[in-house]
Amino acid sequence: MSERTLVLVKPDGVQRGLIGQVLSRLEARGLKLIGLKLMQMDDALATQHYAEHTEKPFFPGLRAFITSGPLVAAAFEGEKVVQIVRNTMGATNPVDAAPGSIRADFGVDLGRNVIHGSDSPESGEREIALFFDDAELLSWSRDTEPWIRE
Ligand code: IDP
Ligand code: MG
């Protein structure tokens, strides 16, 4: 079953010039991009996107950070893309993330962990709808597909 996931290169990743390297890892792994934009989140979108965290003590800091500058939003589609992205990102805290994962290789701090990825297919659908209009998502056939998935 195909599913979709939302990836954000967070404002720290953009400020540090890591957009290309982060997206490159997902692209090279074989994930299929269906939507991509540079944008800035406002407080309302941050509150919707992080709805599960609004009552947590770290939320004001998280909201200030995530709205502080431009970020890149990307949507990927394919079988198991949620889990594949989560594994490629690494654990939430870069200190605990496995070497070779994006969060380990590009970060050292929980509040500056460079990348977001949806935590379930349901979250993927919900989050993609927050960031993209339907017309901004492209369904396309990739000629290299047989070399990526059997
Ligand atoms: P996830 O990004 O791996 O799904 P979540 O628990 O959903 O992790 O947390 C969302 C984001 O909030 C994290 O990526 C991190 O940037 C931030 N965050 C989570 N827990 C803390 C904390 O205890 N202190 C500061 N920031 C946190
Ligand atoms: Mg999460």
PDB file of C-alpha atoms and ligand atoms in Angstrom:
ATOM      1  CA  MET A   1       0.000   0.000   0.000  1.00  0.00           C
ATOM      2  CA  SER A   2       1.389   3.338  -1.059  1.00  0.00           C
ATOM      3  CA  GLU A   3       1.512   6.039   1.603  1.00  0.00           C
ATOM      4  CA  ARG A   4       2.653   9.643   1.852  1.00  0.00           C
ATOM      5  CA  THR A   5       4.838  11.499   4.311  1.00  0.00           C
ATOM      6  CA  LEU A   6       5.690  15.134   4.998  1.00  0.00           C
ATOM      7  CA  VAL A   7       9.344  16.100   5.359  1.00  0.00           C
ATOM      8  CA  LEU A   8      10.480  19.506   6.581  1.00  0.00           C
ATOM      9  CA  VAL A   9      14.021  20.797   6.364  1.00  0.00           C
ATOM     10  CA  LYS A  10      13.621  22.943   9.460  1.00  0.00           C
ATOM     11  CA  PRO A  11      14.849  26.564   9.690  1.00  0.00           C
ATOM     12  CA  ASP A  12      18.184  25.431  11.209  1.00  0.00           C
ATOM     13  CA  GLY A  13      18.801  23.229   8.172  1.00  0.00           C
ATOM     14  CA  VAL A  14      17.983  26.076   5.804  1.00  0.00           C
ATOM     15  CA  GLN A  15      20.120  28.624   7.697  1.00  0.00           C
ATOM     16  CA  ARG A  16      23.034  26.176   7.728  1.00  0.00           C
ATOM     17  CA  GLY A  17      22.827  25.471   4.008  1.00  0.00           C
ATOM     18  CA  LEU A  18      21.837  21.820   4.393  1.00  0.00           C
ATOM     19  CA  ILE A  19      18.722  21.714   2.163  1.00  0.00           C
ATOM     20  CA  GLY A  20      20.487  19.962  -0.683  1.00  0.00           C
ATOM     21  CA  GLN A  21      22.285  17.423   1.470  1.00  0.00           C
ATOM     22  CA  VAL A  22      19.157  16.484   3.422  1.00  0.00           C
ATOM     23  CA  LEU A  23      16.961  16.100   0.344  1.00  0.00           C
ATOM     24  CA  SER A  24      19.760  14.376  -1.508  1.00  0.00           C
ATOM     25  CA  ARG A  25      19.871  11.553   1.033  1.00  0.00           C
ATOM     26  CA  LEU A  26      16.148  10.890   0.670  1.00  0.00           C
ATOM     27  CA  GLU A  27      16.327  11.155  -3.106  1.00  0.00           C
ATOM     28  CA  ALA A  28      19.368   8.878  -3.316  1.00  0.00           C
ATOM     29  CA  ARG A  29      17.672   6.313  -1.117  1.00  0.00           C
ATOM     30  CA  GLY A  30      15.012   5.997  -3.806  1.00  0.00           C
ATOM     31  CA  LEU A  31      12.125   7.997  -2.382  1.00  0.00           C
ATOM     32  CA  LYS A  32       9.763   9.593  -4.846  1.00  0.00           C
ATOM     33  CA  LEU A  33       9.176  13.329  -4.434  1.00  0.00           C
ATOM     34  CA  ILE A  34       5.646  14.540  -5.210  1.00  0.00           C
ATOM     35  CA  GLY A  35       5.707  18.064  -3.730  1.00  0.00           C
ATOM     36  CA  LEU A  36       8.339  20.660  -2.797  1.00  0.00           C
ATOM     37  CA  LYS A  37       8.322  24.286  -1.616  1.00  0.00           C
ATOM     38  CA  LEU A  38      10.256  26.959   0.292  1.00  0.00           C
ATOM     39  CA  MET A  39       8.032  28.722   2.801  1.00  0.00           C
ATOM     40  CA  GLN A  40       7.801  30.159   6.296  1.00  0.00           C
ATOM     41  CA  MET A  41       5.408  28.783   8.922  1.00  0.00           C
ATOM     42  CA  ASP A  42       3.288  31.184  10.958  1.00  0.00           C
ATOM     43  CA  ASP A  43       2.074  30.607  14.523  1.00  0.00           C
ATOM     44  CA  ALA A  44      -1.280  29.211  13.355  1.00  0.00           C
ATOM     45  CA  LEU A  45       0.312  26.594  11.091  1.00  0.00           C
ATOM     46  CA  ALA A  46       2.884  25.686  13.760  1.00  0.00           C
ATOM     47  CA  THR A  47       0.071  25.120  16.254  1.00  0.00           C
ATOM     48  CA  GLN A  48      -1.835  22.899  13.805  1.00  0.00           C
ATOM     49  CA  HIS A  49       1.221  20.983  12.674  1.00  0.00           C
ATOM     50  CA  TYR A  50       2.428  20.333  16.238  1.00  0.00           C
ATOM     51  CA  ALA A  51      -1.112  19.906  17.680  1.00  0.00           C
ATOM     52  CA  GLU A  52      -0.013  16.931  19.823  1.00  0.00           C
ATOM     53  CA  HIS A  53       2.663  19.086  21.505  1.00  0.00           C
ATOM     54  CA  THR A  54       0.867  22.394  22.211  1.00  0.00           C
ATOM     55  CA  GLU A  55       0.539  21.666  25.956  1.00  0.00           C
ATOM     56  CA  LYS A  56       4.163  20.554  26.375  1.00  0.00           C
ATOM     57  CA  PRO A  57       6.626  22.843  28.167  1.00  0.00           C
ATOM     58  CA  PHE A  58       8.908  22.950  25.118  1.00  0.00           C
ATOM     59  CA  PHE A  59       6.145  24.089  22.739  1.00  0.00           C
ATOM     60  CA  PRO A  60       6.709  27.886  22.945  1.00  0.00           C
ATOM     61  CA  GLY A  61      10.375  27.380  22.106  1.00  0.00           C
ATOM     62  CA  LEU A  62       9.551  24.919  19.345  1.00  0.00           C
ATOM     63  CA  ARG A  63       6.997  27.327  17.822  1.00  0.00           C
ATOM     64  CA  ALA A  64       9.441  30.258  17.987  1.00  0.00           C
ATOM     65  CA  PHE A  65      12.115  28.147  16.291  1.00  0.00           C
ATOM     66  CA  ILE A  66       9.974  26.589  13.576  1.00  0.00           C
ATOM     67  CA  THR A  67       8.494  29.982  12.574  1.00  0.00           C
ATOM     68  CA  SER A  68      11.830  31.831  12.800  1.00  0.00           C
ATOM     69  CA  GLY A  69      12.777  31.597   9.129  1.00  0.00           C
ATOM     70  CA  PRO A  70      12.211  29.763   5.887  1.00  0.00           C
ATOM     71  CA  LEU A  71      11.900  26.010   5.751  1.00  0.00           C
ATOM     72  CA  VAL A  72      11.544  23.491   2.961  1.00  0.00           C
ATOM     73  CA  ALA A  73       8.434  21.330   2.858  1.00  0.00           C
ATOM     74  CA  ALA A  74       8.570  18.141   0.818  1.00  0.00           C
ATOM     75  CA  ALA A  75       6.056  15.362   0.239  1.00  0.00           C
ATOM     76  CA  PHE A  76       7.170  11.820  -0.627  1.00  0.00           C
ATOM     77  CA  GLU A  77       5.036   8.921  -1.781  1.00  0.00           C
ATOM     78  CA  GLY A  78       5.544   5.160  -1.880  1.00  0.00           C
ATOM     79  CA  GLU A  79       5.329   1.944   0.066  1.00  0.00           C
ATOM     80  CA  LYS A  80       6.571   2.314   3.655  1.00  0.00           C
ATOM     81  CA  VAL A  81       7.856   5.870   3.067  1.00  0.00           C
ATOM     82  CA  VAL A  82       6.897   6.925   6.596  1.00  0.00           C
ATOM     83  CA  GLN A  83       9.138   4.322   8.207  1.00  0.00           C
ATOM     84  CA  ILE A  84      11.887   4.761   5.624  1.00  0.00           C
ATOM     85  CA  VAL A  85      12.058   8.511   6.280  1.00  0.00           C
ATOM     86  CA  ARG A  86      11.916   8.056  10.074  1.00  0.00           C
ATOM     87  CA  ASN A  87      14.839   5.616   9.906  1.00  0.00           C
ATOM     88  CA  THR A  88      16.838   7.836   7.563  1.00  0.00           C
ATOM     89  CA  MET A  89      16.241  10.830   9.904  1.00  0.00           C
ATOM     90  CA  GLY A  90      17.285   9.018  13.071  1.00  0.00           C
ATOM     91  CA  ALA A  91      16.072   9.429  16.649  1.00  0.00           C
ATOM     92  CA  THR A  92      14.455  12.726  17.719  1.00  0.00           C
ATOM     93  CA  ASN A  93      17.467  13.681  19.854  1.00  0.00           C
ATOM     94  CA  PRO A  94      20.606  13.840  17.672  1.00  0.00           C
ATOM     95  CA  VAL A  95      22.612  12.705  20.702  1.00  0.00           C
ATOM     96  CA  ASP A  96      20.807   9.344  20.498  1.00  0.00           C
ATOM     97  CA  ALA A  97      20.514   9.147  16.710  1.00  0.00           C
ATOM     98  CA  ALA A  98      22.464   6.391  14.980  1.00  0.00           C
ATOM     99  CA  PRO A  99      25.597   7.537  13.138  1.00  0.00           C
ATOM    100  CA  GLY A 100      24.777   7.783   9.448  1.00  0.00           C
ATOM    101  CA  SER A 101      21.297   9.142  10.112  1.00  0.00           C
ATOM    102  CA  ILE A 102      20.522  12.733   9.129  1.00  0.00           C
ATOM    103  CA  ARG A 103      19.961  13.957  12.683  1.00  0.00           C
ATOM    104  CA  ALA A 104      23.207  12.395  13.881  1.00  0.00           C
ATOM    105  CA  ASP A 105      25.297  13.529  10.951  1.00  0.00           C
ATOM    106  CA  PHE A 106      24.022  17.117  10.876  1.00  0.00           C
ATOM    107  CA  GLY A 107      23.098  17.947  14.458  1.00  0.00           C
ATOM    108  CA  VAL A 108      23.851  17.768  18.181  1.00  0.00           C
ATOM    109  CA  ASP A 109      20.766  19.290  19.880  1.00  0.00           C
ATOM    110  CA  LEU A 110      17.163  18.126  20.399  1.00  0.00           C
ATOM    111  CA  GLY A 111      15.774  21.579  19.621  1.00  0.00           C
ATOM    112  CA  ARG A 112      17.880  21.916  16.444  1.00  0.00           C
ATOM    113  CA  ASN A 113      17.425  18.532  14.812  1.00  0.00           C
ATOM    114  CA  VAL A 114      17.304  19.740  11.177  1.00  0.00           C
ATOM    115  CA  ILE A 115      14.482  17.578   9.821  1.00  0.00           C
ATOM    116  CA  HIS A 116      10.868  16.604  10.446  1.00  0.00           C
ATOM    117  CA  GLY A 117       9.161  13.466   9.145  1.00  0.00           C
ATOM    118  CA  SER A 118       5.577  12.326   9.774  1.00  0.00           C
ATOM    119  CA  ASP A 119       5.232   9.590  12.413  1.00  0.00           C
ATOM    120  CA  SER A 120       2.478   7.511  10.696  1.00  0.00           C
ATOM    121  CA  PRO A 121       0.640   7.320   7.359  1.00  0.00           C
ATOM    122  CA  GLU A 122      -2.328   9.080   9.037  1.00  0.00           C
ATOM    123  CA  SER A 123      -0.065  11.920  10.209  1.00  0.00           C
ATOM    124  CA  GLY A 124       1.437  12.029   6.717  1.00  0.00           C
ATOM    125  CA  GLU A 125      -1.967  12.686   5.150  1.00  0.00           C
ATOM    126  CA  ARG A 126      -2.933  15.217   7.815  1.00  0.00           C
ATOM    127  CA  GLU A 127       0.360  17.124   7.607  1.00  0.00           C
ATOM    128  CA  ILE A 128       0.604  17.133   3.799  1.00  0.00           C
ATOM    129  CA  ALA A 129      -2.894  18.673   3.693  1.00  0.00           C
ATOM    130  CA  LEU A 130      -1.667  21.467   5.990  1.00  0.00           C
ATOM    131  CA  PHE A 131       1.310  22.328   3.770  1.00  0.00           C
ATOM    132  CA  PHE A 132       0.167  21.591   0.211  1.00  0.00           C
ATOM    133  CA  ASP A 133      -2.857  22.244  -1.968  1.00  0.00           C
ATOM    134  CA  ASP A 134      -3.860  19.244  -4.084  1.00  0.00           C
ATOM    135  CA  ALA A 135      -2.733  21.108  -7.213  1.00  0.00           C
ATOM    136  CA  GLU A 136       0.809  21.347  -5.767  1.00  0.00           C
ATOM    137  CA  LEU A 137       1.146  17.558  -5.498  1.00  0.00           C
ATOM    138  CA  LEU A 138       2.249  15.753  -8.620  1.00  0.00           C
ATOM    139  CA  SER A 139       1.408  12.188  -9.469  1.00  0.00           C
ATOM    140  CA  TRP A 140       4.098  11.102 -11.923  1.00  0.00           C
ATOM    141  CA  SER A 141       5.542   7.939 -13.308  1.00  0.00           C
ATOM    142  CA  ARG A 142       9.252   7.444 -12.656  1.00  0.00           C
ATOM    143  CA  ASP A 143      11.202   5.684 -15.387  1.00  0.00           C
ATOM    144  CA  THR A 144      13.755   4.317 -12.906  1.00  0.00           C
ATOM    145  CA  GLU A 145      11.087   2.656 -10.715  1.00  0.00           C
ATOM    146  CA  PRO A 146      12.020  -0.946 -11.715  1.00  0.00           C
ATOM    147  CA  TRP A 147      15.625  -0.242 -10.638  1.00  0.00           C
ATOM    148  CA  ILE A 148      14.482   0.986  -7.229  1.00  0.00           C
ATOM    149  CA  ARG A 149      11.637  -1.347  -6.266  1.00  0.00           C
ATOM    150  CA  GLU A 150      11.193  -4.940  -7.474  1.00  0.00           C
TER     151      GLU A 150
HETATM  152  P1  IDP B   1       9.879  13.855  16.106  1.00  0.00           P
HETATM  153  O1  IDP B   1      10.248  15.153  15.416  1.00  0.00           O
HETATM  154  O2  IDP B   1      11.012  12.878  16.082  1.00  0.00           O
HETATM  155  O3  IDP B   1       8.580  13.265  15.601  1.00  0.00           O
HETATM  156  P2  IDP B   1       8.411  14.745  18.451  1.00  0.00           P
HETATM  157  O4  IDP B   1       8.376  14.065  19.780  1.00  0.00           O
HETATM  158  O5  IDP B   1       7.175  14.683  17.612  1.00  0.00           O
HETATM  159  O6  IDP B   1       9.680  14.197  17.652  1.00  0.00           O
HETATM  160  O7  IDP B   1       8.775  16.273  18.738  1.00  0.00           O
HETATM  161  C1  IDP B   1       8.636  17.244  17.724  1.00  0.00           C
HETATM  162  C2  IDP B   1       9.831  18.151  17.755  1.00  0.00           C
HETATM  163  O8  IDP B   1       9.813  18.923  18.948  1.00  0.00           O
HETATM  164  C3  IDP B   1      11.192  17.432  17.781  1.00  0.00           C
HETATM  165  O9  IDP B   1      11.660  17.117  16.496  1.00  0.00           O
HETATM  166  C4  IDP B   1      12.079  18.444  18.465  1.00  0.00           C
HETATM  167  O10 IDP B   1      12.537  19.418  17.525  1.00  0.00           O
HETATM  168  C5  IDP B   1      11.129  19.122  19.433  1.00  0.00           C
HETATM  169  N1  IDP B   1      11.187  18.533  20.775  1.00  0.00           N
HETATM  170  C6  IDP B   1      10.679  17.353  21.170  1.00  0.00           C
HETATM  171  N2  IDP B   1      10.890  17.133  22.471  1.00  0.00           N
HETATM  172  C7  IDP B   1      11.544  18.226  22.916  1.00  0.00           C
HETATM  173  C8  IDP B   1      12.063  18.607  24.217  1.00  0.00           C
HETATM  174  O11 IDP B   1      11.934  17.892  25.223  1.00  0.00           O
HETATM  175  N3  IDP B   1      12.700  19.803  24.272  1.00  0.00           N
HETATM  176  C9  IDP B   1      12.843  20.617  23.188  1.00  0.00           C
HETATM  177  N4  IDP B   1      12.369  20.300  21.963  1.00  0.00           N
HETATM  178  C10 IDP B   1      11.739  19.117  21.830  1.00  0.00           C
HETATM  179 MG    MG B   2       6.657  13.922  15.763  1.00  0.00          MG
END
